[in-house]
Tab-separated table of C-alpha atoms in Angstrom:
chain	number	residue	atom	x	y	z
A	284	UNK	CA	-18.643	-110.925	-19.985
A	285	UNK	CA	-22.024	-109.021	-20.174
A	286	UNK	CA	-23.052	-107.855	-23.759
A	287	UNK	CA	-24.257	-104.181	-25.215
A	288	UNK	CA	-26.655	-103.633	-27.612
A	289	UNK	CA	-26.464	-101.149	-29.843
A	290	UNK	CA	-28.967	-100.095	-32.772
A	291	UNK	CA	-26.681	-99.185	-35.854
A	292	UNK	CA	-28.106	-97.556	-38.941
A	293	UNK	CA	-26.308	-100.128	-41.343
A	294	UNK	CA	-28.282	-99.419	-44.386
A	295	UNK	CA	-29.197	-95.247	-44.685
A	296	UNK	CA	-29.908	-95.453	-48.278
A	297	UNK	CA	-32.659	-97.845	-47.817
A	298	UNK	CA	-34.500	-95.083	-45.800
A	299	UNK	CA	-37.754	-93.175	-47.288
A	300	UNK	CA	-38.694	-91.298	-44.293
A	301	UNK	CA	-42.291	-93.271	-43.217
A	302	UNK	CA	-40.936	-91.805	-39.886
A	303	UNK	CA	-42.098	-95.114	-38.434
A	304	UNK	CA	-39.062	-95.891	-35.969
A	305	UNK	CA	-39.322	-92.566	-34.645
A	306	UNK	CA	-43.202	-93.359	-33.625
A	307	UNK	CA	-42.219	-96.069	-32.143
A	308	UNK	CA	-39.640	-94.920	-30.267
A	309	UNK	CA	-41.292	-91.981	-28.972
A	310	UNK	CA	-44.471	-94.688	-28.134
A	311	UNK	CA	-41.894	-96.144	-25.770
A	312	UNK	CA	-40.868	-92.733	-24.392
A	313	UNK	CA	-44.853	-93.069	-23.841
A	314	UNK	CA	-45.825	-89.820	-26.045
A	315	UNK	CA	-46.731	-88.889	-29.920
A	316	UNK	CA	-44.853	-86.173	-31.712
A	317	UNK	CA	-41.142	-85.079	-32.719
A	318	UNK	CA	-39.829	-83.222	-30.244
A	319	UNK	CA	-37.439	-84.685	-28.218
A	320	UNK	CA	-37.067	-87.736	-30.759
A	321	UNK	CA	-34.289	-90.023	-30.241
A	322	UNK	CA	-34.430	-90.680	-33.670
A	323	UNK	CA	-34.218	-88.023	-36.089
A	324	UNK	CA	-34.604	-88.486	-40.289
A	325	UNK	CA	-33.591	-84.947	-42.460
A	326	UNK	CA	-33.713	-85.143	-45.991
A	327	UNK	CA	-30.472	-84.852	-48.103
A	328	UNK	CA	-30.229	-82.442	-50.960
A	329	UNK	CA	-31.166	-84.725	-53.482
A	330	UNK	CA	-34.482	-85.723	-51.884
A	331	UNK	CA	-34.546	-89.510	-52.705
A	332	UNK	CA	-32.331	-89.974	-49.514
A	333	UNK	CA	-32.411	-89.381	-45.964
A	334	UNK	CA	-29.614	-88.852	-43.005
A	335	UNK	CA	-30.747	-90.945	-39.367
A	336	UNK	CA	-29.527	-89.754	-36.422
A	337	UNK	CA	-29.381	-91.518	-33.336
A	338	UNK	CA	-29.058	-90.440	-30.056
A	339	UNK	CA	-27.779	-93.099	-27.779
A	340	UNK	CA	-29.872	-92.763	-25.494
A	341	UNK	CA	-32.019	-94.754	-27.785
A	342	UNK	CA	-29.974	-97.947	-27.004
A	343	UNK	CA	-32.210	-97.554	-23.482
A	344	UNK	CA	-35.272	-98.990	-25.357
A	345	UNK	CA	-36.806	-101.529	-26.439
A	346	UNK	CA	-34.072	-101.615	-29.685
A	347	UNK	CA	-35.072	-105.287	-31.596
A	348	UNK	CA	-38.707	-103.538	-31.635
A	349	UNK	CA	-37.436	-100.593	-33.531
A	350	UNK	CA	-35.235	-102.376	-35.828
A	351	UNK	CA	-38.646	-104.830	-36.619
A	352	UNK	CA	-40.753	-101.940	-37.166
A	353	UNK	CA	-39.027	-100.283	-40.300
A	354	UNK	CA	-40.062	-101.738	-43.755
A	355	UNK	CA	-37.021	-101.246	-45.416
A	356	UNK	CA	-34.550	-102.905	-42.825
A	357	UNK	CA	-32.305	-99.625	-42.307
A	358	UNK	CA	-31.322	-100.805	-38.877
A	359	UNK	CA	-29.496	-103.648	-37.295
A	360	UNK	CA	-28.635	-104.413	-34.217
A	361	UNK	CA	-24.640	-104.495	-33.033
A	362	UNK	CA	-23.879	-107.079	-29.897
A	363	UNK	CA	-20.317	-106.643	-28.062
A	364	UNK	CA	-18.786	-107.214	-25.175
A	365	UNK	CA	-18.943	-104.517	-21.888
A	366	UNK	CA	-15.009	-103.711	-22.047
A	367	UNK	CA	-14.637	-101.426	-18.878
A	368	UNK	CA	-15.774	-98.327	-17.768
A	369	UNK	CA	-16.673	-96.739	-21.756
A	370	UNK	CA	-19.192	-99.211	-23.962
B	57	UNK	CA	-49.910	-81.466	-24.789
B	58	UNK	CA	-52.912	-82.746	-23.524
B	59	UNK	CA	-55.484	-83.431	-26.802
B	60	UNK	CA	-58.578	-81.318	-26.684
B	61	UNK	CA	-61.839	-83.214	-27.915
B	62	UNK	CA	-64.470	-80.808	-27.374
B	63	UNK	CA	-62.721	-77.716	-29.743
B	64	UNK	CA	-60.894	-77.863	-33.257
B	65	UNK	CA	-57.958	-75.401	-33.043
B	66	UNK	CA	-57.710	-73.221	-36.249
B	67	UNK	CA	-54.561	-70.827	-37.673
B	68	UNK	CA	-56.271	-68.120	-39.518
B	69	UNK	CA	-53.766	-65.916	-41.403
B	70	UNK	CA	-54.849	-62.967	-42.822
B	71	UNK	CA	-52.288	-62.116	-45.759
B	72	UNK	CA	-53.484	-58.481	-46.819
B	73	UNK	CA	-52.351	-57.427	-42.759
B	74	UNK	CA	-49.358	-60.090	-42.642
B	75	UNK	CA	-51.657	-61.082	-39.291
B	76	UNK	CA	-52.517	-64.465	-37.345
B	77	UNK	CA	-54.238	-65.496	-34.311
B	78	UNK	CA	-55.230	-69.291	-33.620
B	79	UNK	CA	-58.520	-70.016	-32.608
B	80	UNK	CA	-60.553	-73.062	-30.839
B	81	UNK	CA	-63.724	-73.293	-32.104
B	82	UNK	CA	-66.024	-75.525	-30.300
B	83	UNK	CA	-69.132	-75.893	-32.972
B	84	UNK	CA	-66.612	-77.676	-35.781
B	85	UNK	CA	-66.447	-80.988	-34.086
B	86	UNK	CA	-69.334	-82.794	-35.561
B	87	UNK	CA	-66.810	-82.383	-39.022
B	88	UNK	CA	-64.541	-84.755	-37.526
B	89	UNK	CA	-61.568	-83.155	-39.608
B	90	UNK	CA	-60.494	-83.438	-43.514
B	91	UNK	CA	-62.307	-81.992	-46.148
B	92	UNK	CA	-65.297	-81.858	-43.918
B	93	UNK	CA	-63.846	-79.520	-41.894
B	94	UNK	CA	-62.123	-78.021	-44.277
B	95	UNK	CA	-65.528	-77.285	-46.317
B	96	UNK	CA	-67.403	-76.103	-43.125
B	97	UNK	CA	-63.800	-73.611	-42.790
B	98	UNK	CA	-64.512	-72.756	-46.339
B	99	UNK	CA	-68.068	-71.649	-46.079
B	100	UNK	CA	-67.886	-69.426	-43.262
B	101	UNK	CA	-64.973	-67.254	-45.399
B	102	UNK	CA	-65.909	-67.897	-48.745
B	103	UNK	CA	-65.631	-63.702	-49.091
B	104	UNK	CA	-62.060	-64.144	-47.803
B	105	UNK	CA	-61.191	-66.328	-50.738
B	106	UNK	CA	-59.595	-69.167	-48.200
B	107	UNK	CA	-57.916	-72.302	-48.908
B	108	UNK	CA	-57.940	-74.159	-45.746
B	109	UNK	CA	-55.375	-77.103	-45.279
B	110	UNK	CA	-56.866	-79.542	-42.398
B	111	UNK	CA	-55.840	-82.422	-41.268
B	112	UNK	CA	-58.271	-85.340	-38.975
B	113	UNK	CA	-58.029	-86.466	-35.412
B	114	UNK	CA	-56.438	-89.483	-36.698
B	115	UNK	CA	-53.122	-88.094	-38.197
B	116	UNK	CA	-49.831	-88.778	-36.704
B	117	UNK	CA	-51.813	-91.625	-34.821
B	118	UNK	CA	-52.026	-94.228	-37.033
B	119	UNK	CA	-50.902	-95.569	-39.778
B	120	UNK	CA	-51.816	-94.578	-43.270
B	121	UNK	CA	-53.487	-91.825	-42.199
B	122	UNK	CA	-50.833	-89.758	-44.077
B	123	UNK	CA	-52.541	-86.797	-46.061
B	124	UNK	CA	-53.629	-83.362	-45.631
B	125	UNK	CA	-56.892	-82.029	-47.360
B	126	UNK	CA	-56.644	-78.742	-49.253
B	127	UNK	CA	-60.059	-77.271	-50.351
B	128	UNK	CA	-60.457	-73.890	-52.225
B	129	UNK	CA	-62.923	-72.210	-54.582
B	130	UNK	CA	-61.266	-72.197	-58.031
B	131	UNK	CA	-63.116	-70.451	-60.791
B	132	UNK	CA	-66.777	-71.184	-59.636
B	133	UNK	CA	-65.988	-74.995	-58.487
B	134	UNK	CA	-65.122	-76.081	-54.749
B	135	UNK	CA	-61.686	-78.464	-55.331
B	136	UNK	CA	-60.485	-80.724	-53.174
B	137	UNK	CA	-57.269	-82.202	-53.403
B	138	UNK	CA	-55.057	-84.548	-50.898
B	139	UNK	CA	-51.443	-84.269	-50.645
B	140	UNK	CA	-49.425	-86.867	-49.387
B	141	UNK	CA	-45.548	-86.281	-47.899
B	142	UNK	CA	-45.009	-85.107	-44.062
B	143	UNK	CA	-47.202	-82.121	-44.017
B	144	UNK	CA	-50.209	-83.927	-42.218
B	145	UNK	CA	-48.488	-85.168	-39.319
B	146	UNK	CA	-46.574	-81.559	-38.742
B	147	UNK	CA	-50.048	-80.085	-38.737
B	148	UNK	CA	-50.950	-82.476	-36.206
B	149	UNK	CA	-47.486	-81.236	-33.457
B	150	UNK	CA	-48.240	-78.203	-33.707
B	151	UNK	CA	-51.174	-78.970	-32.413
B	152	UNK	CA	-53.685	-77.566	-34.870
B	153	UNK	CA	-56.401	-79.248	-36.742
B	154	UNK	CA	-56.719	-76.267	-39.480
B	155	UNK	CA	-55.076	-73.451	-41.588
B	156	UNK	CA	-57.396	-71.016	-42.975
B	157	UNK	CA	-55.610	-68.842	-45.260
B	158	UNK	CA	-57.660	-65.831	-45.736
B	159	UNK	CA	-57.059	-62.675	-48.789
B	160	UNK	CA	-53.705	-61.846	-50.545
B	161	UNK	CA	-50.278	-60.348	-49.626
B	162	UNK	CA	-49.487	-57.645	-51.424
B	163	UNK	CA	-45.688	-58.625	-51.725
B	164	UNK	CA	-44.188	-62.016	-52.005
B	165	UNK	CA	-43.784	-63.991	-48.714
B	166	UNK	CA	-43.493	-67.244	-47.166
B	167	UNK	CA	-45.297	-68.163	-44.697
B	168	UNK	CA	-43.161	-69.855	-41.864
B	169	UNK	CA	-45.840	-71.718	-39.623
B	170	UNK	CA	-44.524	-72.927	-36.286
B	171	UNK	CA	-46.758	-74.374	-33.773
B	172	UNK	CA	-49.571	-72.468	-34.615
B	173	UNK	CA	-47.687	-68.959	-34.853
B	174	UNK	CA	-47.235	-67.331	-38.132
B	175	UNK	CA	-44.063	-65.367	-39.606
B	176	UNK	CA	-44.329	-63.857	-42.622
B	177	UNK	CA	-41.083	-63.716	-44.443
B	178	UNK	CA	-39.246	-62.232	-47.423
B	179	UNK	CA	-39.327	-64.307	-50.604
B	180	UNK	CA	-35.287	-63.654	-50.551
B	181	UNK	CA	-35.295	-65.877	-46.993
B	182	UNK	CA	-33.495	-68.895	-48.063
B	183	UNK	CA	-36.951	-71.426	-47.371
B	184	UNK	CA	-34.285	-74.364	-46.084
B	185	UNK	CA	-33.590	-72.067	-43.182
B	186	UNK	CA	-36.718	-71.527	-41.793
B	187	UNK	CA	-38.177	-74.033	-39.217
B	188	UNK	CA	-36.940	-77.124	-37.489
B	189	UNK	CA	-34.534	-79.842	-39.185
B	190	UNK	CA	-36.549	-83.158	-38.745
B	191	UNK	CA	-39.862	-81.274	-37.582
B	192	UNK	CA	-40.442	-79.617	-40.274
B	193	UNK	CA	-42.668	-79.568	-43.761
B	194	UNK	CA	-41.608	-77.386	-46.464
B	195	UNK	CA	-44.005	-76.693	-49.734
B	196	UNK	CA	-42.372	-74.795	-52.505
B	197	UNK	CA	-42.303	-74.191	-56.168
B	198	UNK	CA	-40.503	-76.421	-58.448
B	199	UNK	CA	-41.165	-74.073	-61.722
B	200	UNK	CA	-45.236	-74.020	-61.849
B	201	UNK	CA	-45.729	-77.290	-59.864
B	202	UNK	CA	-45.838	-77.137	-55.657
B	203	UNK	CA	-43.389	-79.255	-54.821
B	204	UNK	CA	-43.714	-80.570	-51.232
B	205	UNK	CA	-40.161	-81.840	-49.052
B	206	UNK	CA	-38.913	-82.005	-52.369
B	207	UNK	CA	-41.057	-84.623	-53.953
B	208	UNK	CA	-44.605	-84.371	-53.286
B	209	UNK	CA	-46.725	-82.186	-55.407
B	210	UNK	CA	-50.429	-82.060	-56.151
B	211	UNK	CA	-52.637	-83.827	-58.879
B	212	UNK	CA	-53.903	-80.538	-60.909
B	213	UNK	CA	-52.655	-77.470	-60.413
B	214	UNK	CA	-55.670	-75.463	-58.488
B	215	UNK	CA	-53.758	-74.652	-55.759
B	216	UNK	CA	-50.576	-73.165	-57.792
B	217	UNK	CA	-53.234	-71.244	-59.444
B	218	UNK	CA	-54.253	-70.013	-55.610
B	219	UNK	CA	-51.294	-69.720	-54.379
B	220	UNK	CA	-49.979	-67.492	-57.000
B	221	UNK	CA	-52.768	-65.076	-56.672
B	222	UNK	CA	-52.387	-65.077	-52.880
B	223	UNK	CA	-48.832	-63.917	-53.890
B	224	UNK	CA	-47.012	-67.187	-51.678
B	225	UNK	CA	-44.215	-68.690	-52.787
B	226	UNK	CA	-43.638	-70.759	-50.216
B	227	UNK	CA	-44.788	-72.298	-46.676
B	228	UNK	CA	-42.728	-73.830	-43.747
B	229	UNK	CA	-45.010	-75.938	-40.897
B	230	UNK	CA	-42.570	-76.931	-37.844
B	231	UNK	CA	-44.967	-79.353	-35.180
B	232	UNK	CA	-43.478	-79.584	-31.671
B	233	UNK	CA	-45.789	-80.936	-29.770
B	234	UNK	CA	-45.935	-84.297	-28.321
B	235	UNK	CA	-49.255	-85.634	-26.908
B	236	UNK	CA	-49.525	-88.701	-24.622
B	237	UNK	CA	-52.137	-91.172	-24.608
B	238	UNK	CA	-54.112	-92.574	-21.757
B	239	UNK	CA	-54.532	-96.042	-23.233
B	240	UNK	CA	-51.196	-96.944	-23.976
B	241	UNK	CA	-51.604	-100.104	-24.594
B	242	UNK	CA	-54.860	-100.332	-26.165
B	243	UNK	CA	-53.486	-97.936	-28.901
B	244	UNK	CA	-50.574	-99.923	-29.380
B	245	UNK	CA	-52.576	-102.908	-29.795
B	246	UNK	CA	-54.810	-101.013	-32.649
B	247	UNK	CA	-51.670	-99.614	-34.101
B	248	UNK	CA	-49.849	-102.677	-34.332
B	249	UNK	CA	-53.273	-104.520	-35.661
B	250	UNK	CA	-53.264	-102.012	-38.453
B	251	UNK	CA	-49.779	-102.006	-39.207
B	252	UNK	CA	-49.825	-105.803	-40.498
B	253	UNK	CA	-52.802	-104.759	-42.638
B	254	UNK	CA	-50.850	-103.997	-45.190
B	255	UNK	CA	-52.009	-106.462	-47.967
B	256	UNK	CA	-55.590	-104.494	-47.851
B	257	UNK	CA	-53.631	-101.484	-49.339
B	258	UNK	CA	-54.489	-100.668	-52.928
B	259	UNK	CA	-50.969	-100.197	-53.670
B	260	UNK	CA	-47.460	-101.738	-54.000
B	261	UNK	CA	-44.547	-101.424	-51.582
B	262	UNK	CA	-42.198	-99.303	-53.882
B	263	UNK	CA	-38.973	-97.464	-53.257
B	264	UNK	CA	-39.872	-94.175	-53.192
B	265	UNK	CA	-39.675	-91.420	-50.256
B	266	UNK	CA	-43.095	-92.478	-48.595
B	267	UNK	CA	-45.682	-90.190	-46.956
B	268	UNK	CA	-45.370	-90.588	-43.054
B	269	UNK	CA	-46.939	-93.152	-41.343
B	270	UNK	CA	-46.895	-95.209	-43.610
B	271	UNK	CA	-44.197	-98.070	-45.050
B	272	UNK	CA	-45.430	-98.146	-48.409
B	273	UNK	CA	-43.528	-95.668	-50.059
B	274	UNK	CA	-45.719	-96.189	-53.150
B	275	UNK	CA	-45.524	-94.894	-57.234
B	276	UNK	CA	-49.359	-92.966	-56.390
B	277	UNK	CA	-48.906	-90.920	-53.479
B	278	UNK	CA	-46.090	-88.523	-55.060
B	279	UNK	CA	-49.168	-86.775	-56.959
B	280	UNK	CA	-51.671	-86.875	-53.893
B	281	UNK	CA	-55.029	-87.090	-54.534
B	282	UNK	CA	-58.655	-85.126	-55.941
B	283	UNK	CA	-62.142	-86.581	-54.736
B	284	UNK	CA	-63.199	-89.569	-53.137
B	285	UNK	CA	-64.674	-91.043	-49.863
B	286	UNK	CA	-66.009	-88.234	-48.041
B	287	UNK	CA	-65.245	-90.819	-44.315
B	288	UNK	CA	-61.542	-91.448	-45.946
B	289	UNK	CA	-60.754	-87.691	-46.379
B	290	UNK	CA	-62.240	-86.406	-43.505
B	291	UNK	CA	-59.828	-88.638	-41.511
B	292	UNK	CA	-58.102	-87.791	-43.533
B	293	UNK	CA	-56.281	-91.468	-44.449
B	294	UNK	CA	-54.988	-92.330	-47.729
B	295	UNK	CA	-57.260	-93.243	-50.291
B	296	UNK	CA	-55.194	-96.808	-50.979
B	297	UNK	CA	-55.983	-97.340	-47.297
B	298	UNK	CA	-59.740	-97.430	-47.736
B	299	UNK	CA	-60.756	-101.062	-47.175
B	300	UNK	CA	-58.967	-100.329	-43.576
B	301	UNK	CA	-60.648	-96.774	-42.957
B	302	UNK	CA	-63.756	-96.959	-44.166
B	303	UNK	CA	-64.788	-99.172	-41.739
B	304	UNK	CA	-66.767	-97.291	-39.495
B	305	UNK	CA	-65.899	-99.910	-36.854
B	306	UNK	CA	-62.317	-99.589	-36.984
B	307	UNK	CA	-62.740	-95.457	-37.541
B	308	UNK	CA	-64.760	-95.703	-34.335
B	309	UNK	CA	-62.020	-97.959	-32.223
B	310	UNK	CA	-59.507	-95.663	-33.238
B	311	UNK	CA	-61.051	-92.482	-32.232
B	312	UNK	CA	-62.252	-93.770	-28.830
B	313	UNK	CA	-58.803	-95.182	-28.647
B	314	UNK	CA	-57.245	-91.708	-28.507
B	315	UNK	CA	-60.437	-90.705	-26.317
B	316	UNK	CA	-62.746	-88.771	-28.393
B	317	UNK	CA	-66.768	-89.405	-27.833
B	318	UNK	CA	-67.528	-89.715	-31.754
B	319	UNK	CA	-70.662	-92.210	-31.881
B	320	UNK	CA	-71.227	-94.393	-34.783
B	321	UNK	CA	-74.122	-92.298	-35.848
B	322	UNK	CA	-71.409	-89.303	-36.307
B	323	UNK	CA	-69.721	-90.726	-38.350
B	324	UNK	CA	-72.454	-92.066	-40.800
B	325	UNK	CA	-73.979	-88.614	-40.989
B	326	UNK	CA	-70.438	-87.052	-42.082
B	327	UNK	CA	-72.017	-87.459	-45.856
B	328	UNK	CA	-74.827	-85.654	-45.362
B	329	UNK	CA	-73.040	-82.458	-43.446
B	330	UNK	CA	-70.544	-82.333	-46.169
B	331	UNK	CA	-73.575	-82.445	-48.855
B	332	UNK	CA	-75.023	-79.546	-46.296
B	333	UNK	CA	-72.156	-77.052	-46.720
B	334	UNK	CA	-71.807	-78.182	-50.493
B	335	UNK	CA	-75.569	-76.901	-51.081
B	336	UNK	CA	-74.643	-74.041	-48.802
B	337	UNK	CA	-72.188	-72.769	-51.378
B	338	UNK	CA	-73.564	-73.791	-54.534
């Protein structure tokens, strides 16, 4: 059975905002800049910690080279099996 | 957005008319960006009473190059300070090199800066709901500090002092640009090369919100920066970052990387323009 990939934001609190996923994730989409980000960082009210959102169309990319590029480890990567027409 | 070498695009707001217009203005490029810019910015509206935030062609390129340079005239002295946070690389998407702030308003306001065009909003607005969520920079006062997404500030307290009299409380900068790059892969290359030069930073790898760009997340950059390498804050990179970027051969890869025609002999005579305009207004 063929396997998905999935990039999962396992550890938020370990975020501090370098912003350095979304660069590389908008390097893949071959441009520099924030709009149209798959990934997306907002500071919470207490400003030590950050919410990640992930758009999945950011599964399309090069994933492992995301998850490798943030210091602080935030991401991991989720393998399962394809179970029909929904993954 | 295509990137334009030959001009440096500059917001001037004019606070006594609640105006704006942005300007390209071909003659600045020899400053390269940073603090030189910002001084040759200062100098031509020194009657205005400016403070000019730049930024350097560099920002929201590569990493470390994470702060924006503030210069101002405060009581007789030229400052320049360096704060760390987002700010620099929303300065960058909007696609804007400069913001000269020119005179005073004569009631409260905040300025809500979104690529490149200028609202000028009650002090009553609520600042969290101006701009865009994840593209924006937000500088407000936390009691008689600036306090910058929350926990940035500055290391003195000129530009509170300037702000106040320019009667700002507060100043929203939402970048959406995106620019693409011609050498893809050469950038990536650099990027990546000076990524993993992290042990030549001056600092440790801490836990605190980090300027962007950069995975350091350090105990110095919360209070930014005053003085220093003129080549480092023209870029304007950190100062912790300046075994990487004051090499002029690495400054000089970069730039031709992103496909500006900066020789080597620009950027050695940076020094001697910023001693120029110094002279100029002394």
């Amino acid at each position: 059975m063929p396997k998905t990939k999935t990039l999962r934001v396992t550890f938020p609190e370990r975020c501090r905002r370098c912003e350095l996923c979304v660069m590389e994730s908008q390097r893949q989409l071959e441009k520099v800049g924030l709009e149209g980000a798959l990934i997306r960082i907002s500071k919470n009210n207490d400003a030590l910690s950050f919410s990640i959102y992930l758009d999945p169309q950011v599964n399309k990319l090069d994933i492992e080279k995301i998850r490798t590029r943030c210091p602080m480890e935030v991401y991991t990567i989720e393998e399962r099996d394809e179970d029909g027409l929904f993954n | 957005m295509r990137m334009d070498f030959s001009t440096k695009r500059v917001v001037y707001i004019n606070l006594a008319s609640h105006t704006s217009e942005v300007k390209s203005i071909p003659g600045l490029n020899k400053y390269i960006g940073g603090v030189s810019l910002g001084l040759r910015l200062l100098a031509n509206d020194i009657e205005k009473d400016p403070v000019v935030f730049s930024i350097g062609p560099l920002n929201g390129f590569f990493p470390y190059v994470s702060k924006t340079s503030i210069v101002m005239h405060h009581q007789g002295v030229i400052e320049d300070i360096y704060l760390g946070g987002s700010l620099s690389l929303r300065i960058k998407f909007m696609g804007i090199d400069a913001i000269v702030i020119n005179g005073a308003s004569k009631t409260p306001v905040i300025l809500e800066i979104t690529d490149g065009d200028v609202a000028f909003k009650s002090m009553d607005v609520p600042i969290d709901t101006l701009g865009l969520p994840g593209k924006r920079s937000v500088i407000t006062f936390a009691g008689e500090k600036i306090s910058h997404d929350s926990f940035f500030t500055t290391p003195e307290t000129f530009l509170e002092t300037k702000l106040t009299e320019k009667n700002i409380t507060g100043i929203v900068v939402t970048g959406s640009k995106t620019f693409s790059i011609k050498t893809a892969f050469k950038y990536e290359q650099l990027f990546n090369a000076l990524l993993k030069q992290e042990d030549d930073m001056e600092v440790q790898k801490s836990d605190n919100p980090s300027c962007s760009g950069c995975p350091m997340g350090c105990k110095k950059s919360q209070v930014g920066e005053i003085g220093g390498n003129v080549l480092i804050h023209s870029l304007v990179a950190c100062t912790f970052a300046q075994k990487i970027y004051s090499d002029v051969g690495i400054v000089f890869s970069c730039l031709n990387t992103l496909g500006y025609d900066y020789t080597h002999e620009d950027i050695e005579n940076l020094p001697k323009l910023v001693e120029e305009i110094i002279k100029e207004l002394s």
